Amino acid sequence: MTTPATTSVPVVRHEAALGALGLFTVLLGAALPLIDFFIVNVALPAIDGDLAAGPALLELIVGGYGVTYAVLLVLGGRLGDTIGRRKLFLTGMAAFGVTSLACGLAPTAWTLVAARVAQGASAALMLPQVLATIQATTQGPRRARAMSLYGATAGLSMVAGQILGGVLVAADVAGSGWRSVFLVNVPVVLVGLVLAVRALPETRSQRPASVDVPGTLLLALSLVSLLLPLTEGRAAGWPLWTWVSLGVFPPAAVAFYLTERRADRLGRTPLVPPSLLRLESLRRGLLMVVPFSIGFSGFMFVIAVSLQQGLRMGPVSAGLALVPMALAFFAASLAGPRLIGRYGSRVVTVGGVLQALGIGLLLLAVRGDWPELGLLALAPGVAVAGLGQGLQLPVLMRLMLSDVPADRAGVGSGVVVTTQQSALALGVATLGSLFLALTESAGMRDAVMTTLLVQLALIAVTILLSLRLPRVMR
C-alpha cells in the first residue's frame, strides 16, 4: 500500500514558485512575532514605571502574548491549508499591525495585556504560513537554502528583539518611551503588506480539511493549563487555581493524543496527525527544539533582568551586550549550509558543544567579576554561545520539515512553530521563575549562576539528542 507521504506531494507549478522578493516578505513575517516576544523584556521596567503594572501584570504582558500565540499556531496552519496561505498571511499581518498599534496606545496595564493577547492571536495566523509557503513553493537546493534562512531569521529575531527594544526605549522617540517598541511594527507591517500583495503566491492544500474542533479545544486546554500557571504562579503567590490548572494538564494532554489518534485511524484529518510524527526527521528535530528553546528564552529573560537590575546597565547597554551573540549567530547561519553539505548533522553536535563553552565562559565571568561585570567581560561568552546557537537552530528548522509532504505543509509548520513557541514560553516561565525566586533568597549573582548551570544541563541534553539525528541531511 502506498503511504500518504508519497501520494500527497503535489507538483509545484512554475507560476507558484517563491521568488527572492517573496522569500524576503515571508521572512519579514517570520521575524515580527519573534522580535515582539523578546522586545518587551528590556521595556518591562519602563512599562511598570508608567502604568504601575506590578509583577503579576508584567508577567501577563509577556505570558499573555506567548500563551495565546502557542495555543493558536496549529489552528493557524490548518486554516492556511484550507483557506489559502497568502490570504491568511495578509490577514494575520494586517491584524498584527492593528494590535501593535493598540499595544502602543494602551492607556492602562490591563488594556496592554488585552492588546498583547490579540497580538499573539494575530501572529498565530501569520507565522505558520511562512514555513508552509516555503515548503509548498520550493524544492531541492532552493528549499534547503530558504529553510536555512528561516532558521537564521528566527534566531536573529530573538536576539535582535532585545537589542532593538533597548535602543528604542532609550531613544524615547517623540516622547513615546516604551510605546515605541510596539509602534515600530506599524510601518514595517505596511511595507510587508505591499510586498506580500506583489510577490507572494497563493497556495493551499490539495486535500483541504475541516477544522478539528475537539482537537483544537483539547490542545488549547492542554497548553493553557500548563503555560498560564507556570507564567503567573510565582508573581501571584501560587494560589489554588494554579495548582488546579497544572493538575488539569496531564489528563487534557492524554485526551488530546487519544482524540487525534482515533481521528487519524478513522481517516479523518486531525489537528495534529500522529502519523505525521512518525516522520523520523520531524520527531527527532522536535525533541531537540524543546530543550534548546527552553534554554534560549530563559537565558534571554535572565540576561535582560540581570543586566538592568543587577548590574545597573541602561537599556542601550543591556541591548549592546547581546550584539556579539547576534553577529556570531549570523556568521554561523551563513556558514551552516556549506558545513552541512560536508559534515552533515554533526554540525549540530559541534554547535551544542560551542554553546556549552560560551555559557561556561559566562559562568566564569559572573563568578569572578560580579557586580563589576562589564560589556567586554561578557562579550566572549555571548559570542561563543551565539556561534553555537547559529550552527543548531537553522539546521533543525531545515531538518524538521524536510520530509513533510507539501500539501500538509501548514499542519507540519504549525506543529513545528507551536512546539518551538511553547518551549520558548515554558523557558521564560520556568527558568525565569527560578531566577527571580533565587534572586530574593540567595542574591542575583547566585541566581544567575544557577540558571546558567540549568541551561548547561539542557545543552547537554541537546548534544546527546543530536547524536541520533540522521547523519546525511537533504
Short mmCIF file of N, CA, C and O in Angstrom, two decimals, residues 318-413:
data_model
loop_
_atom_site.label_atom_id
_atom_site.label_comp_id
_atom_site.label_asym_id
_atom_site.label_seq_id
_atom_site.Cartn_x
_atom_site.Cartn_y
_atom_site.Cartn_z
N ALA A 318 22.30 47.21 27.94
CA ALA A 318 21.79 45.85 28.05
C ALA A 318 21.57 45.24 26.67
O ALA A 318 21.80 44.04 26.46
N GLY A 319 21.14 46.06 25.73
CA GLY A 319 20.97 45.56 24.37
C GLY A 319 22.30 45.32 23.68
O GLY A 319 22.50 44.30 23.02
N LEU A 320 23.25 46.26 23.87
CA LEU A 320 24.56 46.13 23.24
C LEU A 320 25.31 44.90 23.72
O LEU A 320 26.14 44.33 22.99
N ALA A 321 25.02 44.43 24.93
CA ALA A 321 25.68 43.25 25.46
C ALA A 321 25.41 42.02 24.60
O ALA A 321 26.19 41.06 24.61
N LEU A 322 24.31 42.05 23.86
CA LEU A 322 23.93 40.89 23.04
C LEU A 322 24.36 41.02 21.58
O LEU A 322 24.14 40.10 20.80
N VAL A 323 24.97 42.15 21.21
CA VAL A 323 25.43 42.32 19.83
C VAL A 323 26.42 41.24 19.40
O VAL A 323 26.31 40.68 18.30
N PRO A 324 27.42 40.87 20.23
CA PRO A 324 28.32 39.78 19.82
C PRO A 324 27.58 38.48 19.55
O PRO A 324 27.96 37.73 18.64
N MET A 325 26.53 38.20 20.31
CA MET A 325 25.76 36.98 20.07
C MET A 325 25.07 37.04 18.71
O MET A 325 25.07 36.06 17.95
N ALA A 326 24.48 38.20 18.39
CA ALA A 326 23.77 38.34 17.11
C ALA A 326 24.74 38.20 15.94
O ALA A 326 24.44 37.53 14.94
N LEU A 327 25.91 38.84 16.04
CA LEU A 327 26.88 38.77 14.94
C LEU A 327 27.40 37.35 14.75
O LEU A 327 27.53 36.88 13.62
N ALA A 328 27.70 36.67 15.85
CA ALA A 328 28.20 35.31 15.76
C ALA A 328 27.13 34.37 15.22
O ALA A 328 27.42 33.47 14.40
N PHE A 329 25.90 34.57 15.65
CA PHE A 329 24.79 33.73 15.15
C PHE A 329 24.64 33.92 13.64
O PHE A 329 24.47 32.94 12.90
N PHE A 330 24.70 35.16 13.19
CA PHE A 330 24.55 35.45 11.77
C PHE A 330 25.67 34.79 10.96
O PHE A 330 25.42 34.19 9.92
N ALA A 331 26.90 34.91 11.44
CA ALA A 331 28.03 34.30 10.73
C ALA A 331 27.88 32.79 10.66
O ALA A 331 28.13 32.17 9.60
N ALA A 332 27.49 32.17 11.75
CA ALA A 332 27.31 30.72 11.76
C ALA A 332 26.18 30.29 10.83
O ALA A 332 26.27 29.25 10.16
N SER A 333 25.12 31.09 10.78
CA SER A 333 23.99 30.77 9.90
C SER A 333 24.40 30.79 8.44
O SER A 333 23.95 29.97 7.64
N LEU A 334 25.26 31.75 8.08
CA LEU A 334 25.73 31.83 6.69
C LEU A 334 26.62 30.64 6.33
O LEU A 334 26.56 30.12 5.22
N ALA A 335 27.43 30.22 7.29
CA ALA A 335 28.35 29.11 7.02
C ALA A 335 27.66 27.76 7.12
O ALA A 335 28.15 26.77 6.55
N GLY A 336 26.51 27.72 7.81
CA GLY A 336 25.84 26.45 8.08
C GLY A 336 25.57 25.56 6.88
O GLY A 336 25.91 24.37 6.88
N PRO A 337 24.94 26.09 5.80
CA PRO A 337 24.62 25.23 4.66
C PRO A 337 25.85 24.54 4.06
O PRO A 337 25.79 23.36 3.70
N ARG A 338 26.97 25.26 3.95
CA ARG A 338 28.18 24.63 3.41
C ARG A 338 28.72 23.56 4.36
O ARG A 338 29.15 22.49 3.93
N LEU A 339 28.67 23.85 5.64
CA LEU A 339 29.16 22.88 6.62
C LEU A 339 28.30 21.63 6.66
O LEU A 339 28.80 20.51 6.82
N ILE A 340 26.98 21.82 6.49
CA ILE A 340 26.08 20.67 6.49
C ILE A 340 26.38 19.76 5.30
O ILE A 340 26.39 18.52 5.42
N GLY A 341 26.62 20.37 4.14
CA GLY A 341 26.94 19.58 2.96
C GLY A 341 28.19 18.75 3.15
O GLY A 341 28.32 17.65 2.58
N ARG A 342 29.11 19.22 3.96
CA ARG A 342 30.37 18.50 4.16
C ARG A 342 30.33 17.55 5.36
O ARG A 342 30.85 16.43 5.30
N TYR A 343 29.71 18.01 6.46
CA TYR A 343 29.78 17.23 7.70
C TYR A 343 28.43 16.69 8.16
O TYR A 343 28.37 15.97 9.16
N GLY A 344 27.34 17.03 7.49
CA GLY A 344 26.03 16.53 7.87
C GLY A 344 25.58 17.05 9.22
O GLY A 344 25.95 18.15 9.65
N SER A 345 24.79 16.25 9.93
CA SER A 345 24.17 16.70 11.18
C SER A 345 25.15 16.85 12.32
O SER A 345 24.78 17.35 13.39
N ARG A 346 26.40 16.43 12.13
CA ARG A 346 27.40 16.62 13.19
C ARG A 346 27.67 18.10 13.45
O ARG A 346 28.21 18.48 14.49
N VAL A 347 27.28 18.93 12.50
CA VAL A 347 27.37 20.38 12.70
C VAL A 347 26.54 20.79 13.92
O VAL A 347 26.94 21.66 14.70
N VAL A 348 25.38 20.14 14.10
CA VAL A 348 24.52 20.45 15.24
C VAL A 348 25.22 20.07 16.55
O VAL A 348 25.16 20.81 17.55
N THR A 349 25.87 18.93 16.56
CA THR A 349 26.59 18.49 17.76
C THR A 349 27.69 19.48 18.12
O THR A 349 27.85 19.87 19.29
N VAL A 350 28.47 19.88 17.12
CA VAL A 350 29.54 20.86 17.36
C VAL A 350 28.95 22.18 17.86
O VAL A 350 29.50 22.82 18.77
N GLY A 351 27.79 22.57 17.29
CA GLY A 351 27.13 23.78 17.76
C GLY A 351 26.75 23.70 19.23
O GLY A 351 26.92 24.67 19.98
N GLY A 352 26.26 22.54 19.66
CA GLY A 352 25.92 22.37 21.07
C GLY A 352 27.13 22.48 21.97
O GLY A 352 27.08 23.09 23.05
N VAL A 353 28.25 21.89 21.54
CA VAL A 353 29.48 21.98 22.33
C VAL A 353 29.95 23.44 22.44
O VAL A 353 30.35 23.89 23.53
N LEU A 354 29.89 24.17 21.33
CA LEU A 354 30.29 25.58 21.36
C LEU A 354 29.37 26.41 22.25
O LEU A 354 29.82 27.29 22.99
N GLN A 355 28.08 26.13 22.18
CA GLN A 355 27.13 26.85 23.04
C GLN A 355 27.45 26.59 24.51
O GLN A 355 27.43 27.52 25.33
N ALA A 356 27.72 25.33 24.85
CA ALA A 356 28.08 25.00 26.23
C ALA A 356 29.35 25.72 26.66
O ALA A 356 29.45 26.23 27.79
N LEU A 357 30.33 25.82 25.76
CA LEU A 357 31.57 26.54 26.07
C LEU A 357 31.28 28.01 26.34
O LEU A 357 31.82 28.61 27.28
N GLY A 358 30.40 28.60 25.53
CA GLY A 358 30.04 30.00 25.74
C GLY A 358 29.37 30.24 27.08
O GLY A 358 29.69 31.20 27.80
N ILE A 359 28.44 29.37 27.46
CA ILE A 359 27.77 29.51 28.76
C ILE A 359 28.78 29.31 29.88
O ILE A 359 28.72 29.98 30.92
N GLY A 360 29.73 28.38 29.68
CA GLY A 360 30.78 28.19 30.68
C GLY A 360 31.62 29.44 30.88
O GLY A 360 31.96 29.80 32.02
N LEU A 361 31.96 30.11 29.77
CA LEU A 361 32.71 31.37 29.87
C LEU A 361 31.91 32.44 30.62
O LEU A 361 32.46 33.22 31.40
N LEU A 362 30.60 32.48 30.37
CA LEU A 362 29.76 33.44 31.10
C LEU A 362 29.72 33.12 32.59
O LEU A 362 29.74 34.03 33.43
N LEU A 363 29.66 31.84 32.92
CA LEU A 363 29.68 31.44 34.32
C LEU A 363 30.94 31.93 35.02
O LEU A 363 30.90 32.48 36.13
N LEU A 364 32.09 31.76 34.36
CA LEU A 364 33.35 32.21 34.94
C LEU A 364 33.37 33.72 35.10
O LEU A 364 33.88 34.26 36.10
N ALA A 365 32.83 34.43 34.11
CA ALA A 365 32.80 35.89 34.18
C ALA A 365 31.92 36.38 35.33
O ALA A 365 32.30 37.29 36.09
N VAL A 366 30.74 35.78 35.48
CA VAL A 366 29.83 36.17 36.56
C VAL A 366 30.45 35.86 37.91
O VAL A 366 30.40 36.66 38.85
N ARG A 367 31.06 34.69 38.02
CA ARG A 367 31.67 34.29 39.29
C ARG A 367 32.82 35.21 39.68
O ARG A 367 32.98 35.57 40.86
N GLY A 368 33.63 35.62 38.70
CA GLY A 368 34.83 36.38 39.03
C GLY A 368 34.65 37.88 39.10
O GLY A 368 35.34 38.56 39.89
N ASP A 369 33.73 38.45 38.30
CA ASP A 369 33.67 39.90 38.16
C ASP A 369 32.42 40.56 38.71
O ASP A 369 32.32 41.79 38.73
N TRP A 370 31.41 39.80 39.11
CA TRP A 370 30.18 40.40 39.63
C TRP A 370 30.48 41.18 40.92
O TRP A 370 31.24 40.70 41.74
N PRO A 371 29.93 42.37 41.12
CA PRO A 371 28.96 43.10 40.30
C PRO A 371 29.60 44.15 39.38
O PRO A 371 28.91 45.06 38.93
N GLU A 372 30.92 44.04 39.14
CA GLU A 372 31.58 44.99 38.23
C GLU A 372 31.65 44.45 36.81
O GLU A 372 32.44 44.93 35.98
N LEU A 373 30.85 43.46 36.50
CA LEU A 373 30.87 42.82 35.19
C LEU A 373 30.49 43.82 34.10
O LEU A 373 29.46 44.48 34.17
N GLY A 374 31.35 43.95 33.08
CA GLY A 374 31.10 44.90 32.00
C GLY A 374 30.91 44.22 30.66
O GLY A 374 30.96 42.99 30.54
N LEU A 375 30.70 45.04 29.64
CA LEU A 375 30.42 44.51 28.31
C LEU A 375 31.59 43.69 27.76
O LEU A 375 31.38 42.66 27.11
N LEU A 376 32.82 44.13 28.02
CA LEU A 376 33.98 43.41 27.49
C LEU A 376 34.11 42.03 28.12
O LEU A 376 34.48 41.06 27.45
N ALA A 377 33.81 41.92 29.40
CA ALA A 377 33.90 40.62 30.07
C ALA A 377 32.79 39.68 29.60
O ALA A 377 32.98 38.45 29.56
N LEU A 378 31.66 40.23 29.24
CA LEU A 378 30.54 39.41 28.76
C LEU A 378 30.74 38.94 27.32
O LEU A 378 30.24 37.88 26.93
N ALA A 379 31.44 39.74 26.52
CA ALA A 379 31.49 39.51 25.07
C ALA A 379 31.96 38.12 24.66
O ALA A 379 31.33 37.49 23.80
N PRO A 380 33.05 37.57 25.21
CA PRO A 380 33.49 36.25 24.73
C PRO A 380 32.44 35.16 24.94
O PRO A 380 32.19 34.35 24.04
N GLY A 381 31.81 35.15 26.10
CA GLY A 381 30.81 34.12 26.38
C GLY A 381 29.60 34.21 25.48
O GLY A 381 29.16 33.21 24.90
N VAL A 382 29.04 35.42 25.32
CA VAL A 382 27.84 35.54 24.49
C VAL A 382 28.16 35.29 23.02
O VAL A 382 27.33 34.75 22.28
N ALA A 383 29.38 35.66 22.58
CA ALA A 383 29.75 35.44 21.18
C ALA A 383 29.88 33.95 20.88
O ALA A 383 29.35 33.46 19.87
N VAL A 384 30.57 33.20 21.74
CA VAL A 384 30.75 31.76 21.51
C VAL A 384 29.40 31.05 21.62
O VAL A 384 29.10 30.14 20.82
N ALA A 385 28.56 31.45 22.58
CA ALA A 385 27.23 30.85 22.69
C ALA A 385 26.41 31.13 21.44
O ALA A 385 25.72 30.24 20.92
N GLY A 386 26.48 32.36 20.92
CA GLY A 386 25.75 32.70 19.70
C GLY A 386 26.24 31.90 18.50
O GLY A 386 25.44 31.48 17.65
N LEU A 387 27.55 31.68 18.42
CA LEU A 387 28.10 30.88 17.35
C LEU A 387 27.53 29.46 17.39
O LEU A 387 27.12 28.90 16.37
N GLY A 388 27.47 28.88 18.58
CA GLY A 388 26.92 27.54 18.72
C GLY A 388 25.44 27.47 18.38
O GLY A 388 24.99 26.54 17.71
N GLN A 389 24.69 28.48 18.82
CA GLN A 389 23.25 28.50 18.51
C GLN A 389 23.02 28.63 17.02
O GLN A 389 22.10 28.01 16.46
N GLY A 390 23.87 29.42 16.34
CA GLY A 390 23.71 29.61 14.90
C GLY A 390 24.00 28.36 14.10
O GLY A 390 23.55 28.23 12.95
N LEU A 391 24.77 27.45 14.67
CA LEU A 391 25.02 26.17 14.00
C LEU A 391 23.93 25.14 14.29
O LEU A 391 23.91 24.07 13.66
N GLN A 392 23.03 25.46 15.22
CA GLN A 392 21.99 24.50 15.58
C GLN A 392 20.62 24.84 15.01
O GLN A 392 20.02 24.04 14.29
N LEU A 393 20.10 26.03 15.33
CA LEU A 393 18.69 26.32 15.02
C LEU A 393 18.37 26.28 13.53
O LEU A 393 17.38 25.64 13.14
N PRO A 394 19.13 26.93 12.65
CA PRO A 394 18.79 26.86 11.22
C PRO A 394 18.78 25.43 10.69
O PRO A 394 17.93 25.06 9.88
N VAL A 395 19.72 24.61 11.18
CA VAL A 395 19.79 23.22 10.73
C VAL A 395 18.56 22.45 11.20
O VAL A 395 17.96 21.67 10.45
N LEU A 396 18.16 22.67 12.44
CA LEU A 396 16.99 21.96 12.97
C LEU A 396 15.72 22.35 12.23
O LEU A 396 14.87 21.49 11.95
N MET A 397 15.56 23.63 11.90
CA MET A 397 14.38 24.05 11.16
C MET A 397 14.33 23.38 9.79
O MET A 397 13.27 22.94 9.34
N ARG A 398 15.47 23.31 9.15
CA ARG A 398 15.54 22.65 7.85
C ARG A 398 15.23 21.16 7.97
O ARG A 398 14.50 20.60 7.16
N LEU A 399 15.77 20.54 9.01
CA LEU A 399 15.59 19.10 9.20
C LEU A 399 14.14 18.73 9.45
O LEU A 399 13.61 17.79 8.87
N MET A 400 13.47 19.48 10.32
CA MET A 400 12.16 19.07 10.80
C MET A 400 11.12 18.97 9.69
O MET A 400 10.23 18.11 9.74
N LEU A 401 11.21 19.85 8.70
CA LEU A 401 10.20 19.83 7.64
C LEU A 401 10.70 19.18 6.35
O LEU A 401 10.00 19.21 5.34
N SER A 402 11.88 18.58 6.40
CA SER A 402 12.47 18.04 5.17
C SER A 402 11.65 16.92 4.55
O SER A 402 11.64 16.75 3.33
N ASP A 403 10.92 16.15 5.36
CA ASP A 403 10.16 15.02 4.84
C ASP A 403 8.65 15.23 4.89
O ASP A 403 7.88 14.30 4.60
N VAL A 404 8.21 16.42 5.28
CA VAL A 404 6.77 16.69 5.37
C VAL A 404 6.22 16.93 3.97
O VAL A 404 6.74 17.76 3.23
N PRO A 405 5.15 16.20 3.56
CA PRO A 405 4.56 16.42 2.23
C PRO A 405 4.08 17.86 2.06
O PRO A 405 3.63 18.50 3.02
N ALA A 406 4.17 18.37 0.84
CA ALA A 406 3.85 19.78 0.59
C ALA A 406 2.40 20.11 0.91
O ALA A 406 2.11 21.21 1.38
N ASP A 407 1.47 19.17 0.69
CA ASP A 407 0.06 19.52 0.95
C ASP A 407 -0.28 19.42 2.43
O ASP A 407 -1.40 19.75 2.83
N ARG A 408 0.67 18.99 3.26
CA ARG A 408 0.47 19.01 4.71
C ARG A 408 1.43 20.02 5.35
O ARG A 408 1.72 19.96 6.54
N ALA A 409 1.92 20.93 4.52
CA ALA A 409 2.92 21.89 4.99
C ALA A 409 2.38 22.77 6.11
O ALA A 409 3.10 23.10 7.05
N GLY A 410 1.11 23.17 6.01
CA GLY A 410 0.53 24.01 7.04
C GLY A 410 0.45 23.30 8.38
O GLY A 410 0.79 23.88 9.42
N VAL A 411 0.02 22.04 8.36
CA VAL A 411 -0.05 21.27 9.59
C VAL A 411 1.35 21.07 10.15
O VAL A 411 1.60 21.26 11.35
N GLY A 412 2.30 20.68 9.28
CA GLY A 412 3.67 20.44 9.74
C GLY A 412 4.31 21.68 10.32
O GLY A 412 4.93 21.64 11.39
N SER A 413 4.16 22.81 9.64
CA SER A 413 4.75 24.05 10.15
C SER A 413 4.07 24.49 11.44
O SER A 413 4.72 25.02 12.34
#
